[in-house]
Short mmCIF file of N, CA and C in Angstrom, two decimals:
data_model
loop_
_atom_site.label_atom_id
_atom_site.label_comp_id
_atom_site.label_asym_id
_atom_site.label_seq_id
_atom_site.Cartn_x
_atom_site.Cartn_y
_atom_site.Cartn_z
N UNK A 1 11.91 -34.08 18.48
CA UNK A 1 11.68 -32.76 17.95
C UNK A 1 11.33 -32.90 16.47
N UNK A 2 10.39 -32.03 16.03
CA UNK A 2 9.92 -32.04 14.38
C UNK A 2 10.12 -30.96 14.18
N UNK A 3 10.73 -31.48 12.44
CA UNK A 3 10.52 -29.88 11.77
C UNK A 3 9.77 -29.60 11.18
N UNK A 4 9.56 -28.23 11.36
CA UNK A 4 8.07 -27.21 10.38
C UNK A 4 8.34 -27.88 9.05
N UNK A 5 7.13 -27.72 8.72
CA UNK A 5 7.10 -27.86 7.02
C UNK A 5 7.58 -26.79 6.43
N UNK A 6 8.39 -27.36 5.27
CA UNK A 6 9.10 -26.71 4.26
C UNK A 6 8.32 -26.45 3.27
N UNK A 7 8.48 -24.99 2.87
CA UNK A 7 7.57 -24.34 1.66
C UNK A 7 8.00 -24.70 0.67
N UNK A 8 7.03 -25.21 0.04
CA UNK A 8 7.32 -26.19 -1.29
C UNK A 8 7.52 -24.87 -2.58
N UNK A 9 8.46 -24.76 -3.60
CA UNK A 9 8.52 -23.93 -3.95
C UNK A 9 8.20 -23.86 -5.44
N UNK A 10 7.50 -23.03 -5.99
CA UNK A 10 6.94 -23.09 -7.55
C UNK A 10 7.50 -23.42 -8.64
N UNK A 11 7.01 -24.21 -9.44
CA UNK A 11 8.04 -24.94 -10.48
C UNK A 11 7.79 -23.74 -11.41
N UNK A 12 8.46 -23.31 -12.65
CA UNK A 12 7.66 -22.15 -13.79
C UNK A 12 7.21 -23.31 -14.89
N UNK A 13 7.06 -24.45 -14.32
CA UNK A 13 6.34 -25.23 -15.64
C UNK A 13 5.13 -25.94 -15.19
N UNK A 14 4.79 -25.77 -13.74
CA UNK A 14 3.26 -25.49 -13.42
C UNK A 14 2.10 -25.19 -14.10
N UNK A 15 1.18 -25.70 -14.04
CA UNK A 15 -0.04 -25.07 -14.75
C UNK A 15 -0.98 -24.34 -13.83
N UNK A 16 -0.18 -24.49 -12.58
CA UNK A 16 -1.04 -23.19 -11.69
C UNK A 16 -0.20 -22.39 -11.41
N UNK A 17 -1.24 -20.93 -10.94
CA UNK A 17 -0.15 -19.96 -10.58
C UNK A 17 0.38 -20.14 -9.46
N UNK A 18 1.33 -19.18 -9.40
CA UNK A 18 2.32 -19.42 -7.87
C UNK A 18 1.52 -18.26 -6.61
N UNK A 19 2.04 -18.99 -5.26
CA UNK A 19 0.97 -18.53 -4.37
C UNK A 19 1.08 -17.55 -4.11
N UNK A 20 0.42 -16.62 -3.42
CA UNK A 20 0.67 -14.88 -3.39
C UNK A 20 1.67 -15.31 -2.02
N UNK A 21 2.37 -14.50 -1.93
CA UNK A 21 3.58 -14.48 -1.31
C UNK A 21 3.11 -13.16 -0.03
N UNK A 22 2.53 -13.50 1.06
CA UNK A 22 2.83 -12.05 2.31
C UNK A 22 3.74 -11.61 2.90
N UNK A 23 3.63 -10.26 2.80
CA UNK A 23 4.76 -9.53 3.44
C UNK A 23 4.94 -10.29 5.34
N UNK A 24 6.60 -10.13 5.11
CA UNK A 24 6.92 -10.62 6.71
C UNK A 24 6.06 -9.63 7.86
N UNK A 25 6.14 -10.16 8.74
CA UNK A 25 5.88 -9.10 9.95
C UNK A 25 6.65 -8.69 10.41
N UNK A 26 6.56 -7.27 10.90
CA UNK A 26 7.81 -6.54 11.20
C UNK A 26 7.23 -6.27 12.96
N UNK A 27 8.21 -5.91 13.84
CA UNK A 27 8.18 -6.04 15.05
C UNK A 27 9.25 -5.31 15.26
N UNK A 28 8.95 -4.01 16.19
CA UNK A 28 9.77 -3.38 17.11
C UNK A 28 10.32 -3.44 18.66
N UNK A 29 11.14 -3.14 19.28
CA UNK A 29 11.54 -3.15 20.35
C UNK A 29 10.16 -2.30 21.20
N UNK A 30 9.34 -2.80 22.37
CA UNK A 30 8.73 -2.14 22.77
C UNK A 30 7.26 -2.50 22.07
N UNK A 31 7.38 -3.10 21.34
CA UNK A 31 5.81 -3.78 20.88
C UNK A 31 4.85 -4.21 22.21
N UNK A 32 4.01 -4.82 21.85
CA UNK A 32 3.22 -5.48 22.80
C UNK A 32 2.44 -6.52 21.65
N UNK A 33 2.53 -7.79 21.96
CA UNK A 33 2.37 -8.40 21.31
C UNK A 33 1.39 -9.86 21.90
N UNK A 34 0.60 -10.29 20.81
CA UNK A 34 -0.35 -11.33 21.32
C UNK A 34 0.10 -12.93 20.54
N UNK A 35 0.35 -13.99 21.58
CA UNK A 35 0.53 -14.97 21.07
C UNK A 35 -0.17 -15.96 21.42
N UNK A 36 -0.59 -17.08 20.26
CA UNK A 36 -2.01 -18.05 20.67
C UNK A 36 -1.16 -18.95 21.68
N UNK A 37 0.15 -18.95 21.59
CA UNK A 37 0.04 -20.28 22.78
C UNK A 37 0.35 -19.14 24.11
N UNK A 38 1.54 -18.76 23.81
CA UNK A 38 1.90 -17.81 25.81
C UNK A 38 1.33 -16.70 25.78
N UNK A 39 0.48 -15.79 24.98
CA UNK A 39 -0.23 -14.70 25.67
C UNK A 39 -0.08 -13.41 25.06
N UNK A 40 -0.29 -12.43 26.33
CA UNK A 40 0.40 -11.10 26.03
C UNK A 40 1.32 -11.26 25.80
N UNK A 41 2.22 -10.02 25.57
CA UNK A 41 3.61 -10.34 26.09
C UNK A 41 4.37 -8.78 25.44
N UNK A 42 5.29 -8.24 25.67
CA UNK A 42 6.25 -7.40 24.88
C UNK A 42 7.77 -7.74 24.09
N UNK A 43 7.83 -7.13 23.37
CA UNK A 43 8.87 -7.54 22.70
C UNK A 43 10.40 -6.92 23.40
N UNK A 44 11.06 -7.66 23.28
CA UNK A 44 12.56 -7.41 24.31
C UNK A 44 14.06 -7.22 23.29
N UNK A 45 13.99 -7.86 22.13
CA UNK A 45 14.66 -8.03 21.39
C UNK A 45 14.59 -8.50 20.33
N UNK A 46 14.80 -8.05 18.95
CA UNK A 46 15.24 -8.52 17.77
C UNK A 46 16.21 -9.47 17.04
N UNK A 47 16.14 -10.22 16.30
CA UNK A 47 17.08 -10.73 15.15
C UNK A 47 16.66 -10.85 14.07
N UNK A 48 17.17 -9.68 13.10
CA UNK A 48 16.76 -9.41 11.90
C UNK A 48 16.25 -10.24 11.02
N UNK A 49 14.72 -10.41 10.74
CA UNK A 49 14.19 -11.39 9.73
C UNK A 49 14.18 -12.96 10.42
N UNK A 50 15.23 -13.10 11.15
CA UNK A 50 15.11 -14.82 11.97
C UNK A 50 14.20 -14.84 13.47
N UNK A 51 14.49 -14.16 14.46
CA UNK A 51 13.37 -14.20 15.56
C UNK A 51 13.20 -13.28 16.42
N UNK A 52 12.28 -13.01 17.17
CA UNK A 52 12.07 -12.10 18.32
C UNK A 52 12.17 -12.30 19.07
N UNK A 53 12.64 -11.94 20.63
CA UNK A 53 12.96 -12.29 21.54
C UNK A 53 11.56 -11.81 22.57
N UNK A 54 11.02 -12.57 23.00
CA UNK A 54 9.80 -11.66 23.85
C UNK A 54 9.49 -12.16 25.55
N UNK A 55 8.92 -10.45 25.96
CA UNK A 55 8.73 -11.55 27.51
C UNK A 55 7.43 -11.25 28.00
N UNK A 56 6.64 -12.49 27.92
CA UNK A 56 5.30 -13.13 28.40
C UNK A 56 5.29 -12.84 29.93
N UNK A 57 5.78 -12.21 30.77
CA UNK A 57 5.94 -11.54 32.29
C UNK A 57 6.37 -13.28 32.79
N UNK A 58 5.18 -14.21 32.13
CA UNK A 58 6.25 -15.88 33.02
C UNK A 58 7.44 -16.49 32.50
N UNK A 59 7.68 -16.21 31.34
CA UNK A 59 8.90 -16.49 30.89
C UNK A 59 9.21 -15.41 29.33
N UNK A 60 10.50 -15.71 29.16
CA UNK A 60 10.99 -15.03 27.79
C UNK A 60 10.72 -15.97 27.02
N UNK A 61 10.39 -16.14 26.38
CA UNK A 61 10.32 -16.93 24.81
C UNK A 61 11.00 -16.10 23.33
N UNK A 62 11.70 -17.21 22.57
CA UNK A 62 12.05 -16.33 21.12
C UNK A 62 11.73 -17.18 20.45
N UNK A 63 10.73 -16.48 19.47
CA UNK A 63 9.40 -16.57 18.26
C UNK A 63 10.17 -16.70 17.00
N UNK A 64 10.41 -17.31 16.48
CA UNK A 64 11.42 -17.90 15.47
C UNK A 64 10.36 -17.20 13.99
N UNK A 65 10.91 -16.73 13.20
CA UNK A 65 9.84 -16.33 11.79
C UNK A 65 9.26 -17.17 10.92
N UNK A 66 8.06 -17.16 10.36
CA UNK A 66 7.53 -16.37 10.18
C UNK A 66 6.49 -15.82 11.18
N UNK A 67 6.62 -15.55 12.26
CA UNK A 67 5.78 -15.15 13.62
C UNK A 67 4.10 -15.60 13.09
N UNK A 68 3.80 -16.76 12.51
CA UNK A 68 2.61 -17.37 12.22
C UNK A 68 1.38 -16.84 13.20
N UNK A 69 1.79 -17.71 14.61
CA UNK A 69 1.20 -17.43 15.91
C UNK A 69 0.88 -16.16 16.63
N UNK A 70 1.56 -15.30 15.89
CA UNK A 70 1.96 -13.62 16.84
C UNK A 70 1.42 -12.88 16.19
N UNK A 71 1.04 -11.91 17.04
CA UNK A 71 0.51 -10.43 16.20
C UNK A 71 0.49 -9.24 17.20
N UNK A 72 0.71 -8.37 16.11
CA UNK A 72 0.69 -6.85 17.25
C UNK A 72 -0.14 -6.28 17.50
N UNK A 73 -0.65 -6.11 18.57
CA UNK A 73 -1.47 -5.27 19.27
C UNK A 73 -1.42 -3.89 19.08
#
């Protein structure tokens, strides 16, 4: 198993600026949602800011944040 890369974080003695920072994605109960690897799918459950719980009709999967892969329909 590997881990994601860690966001390297801005020194203030940089001579570049620091990166624009995007807002999280927010996701409701009842979404419908598109993911590049499993698909459609709807959203089933929440955990605040850490993951979504979703079900692709072939399995449930939970989408760990920053939902990179996911988007709402």
């Amino acid at each position: 198993m590997t881990k994601p890369a860690a966001l390297k974080r801005h020194l203030p003695t940089s001579p570049f600026k620091a990166p624009d920072t995007l807002p999280l994605k927010q996701f409701a109960v009842g979404d419908r949602v598109t993911h590049d690897v499993y698909g459609l799918g709807r959203v089933i459950g929440i955990e605040d800011g850490i993951a979504v719980l979703v079900d692709f009709t072939s399995a449930q999967e939970r989408i760990m944040s920053p939902y990179a892969k996911m988007s709402k329909l």
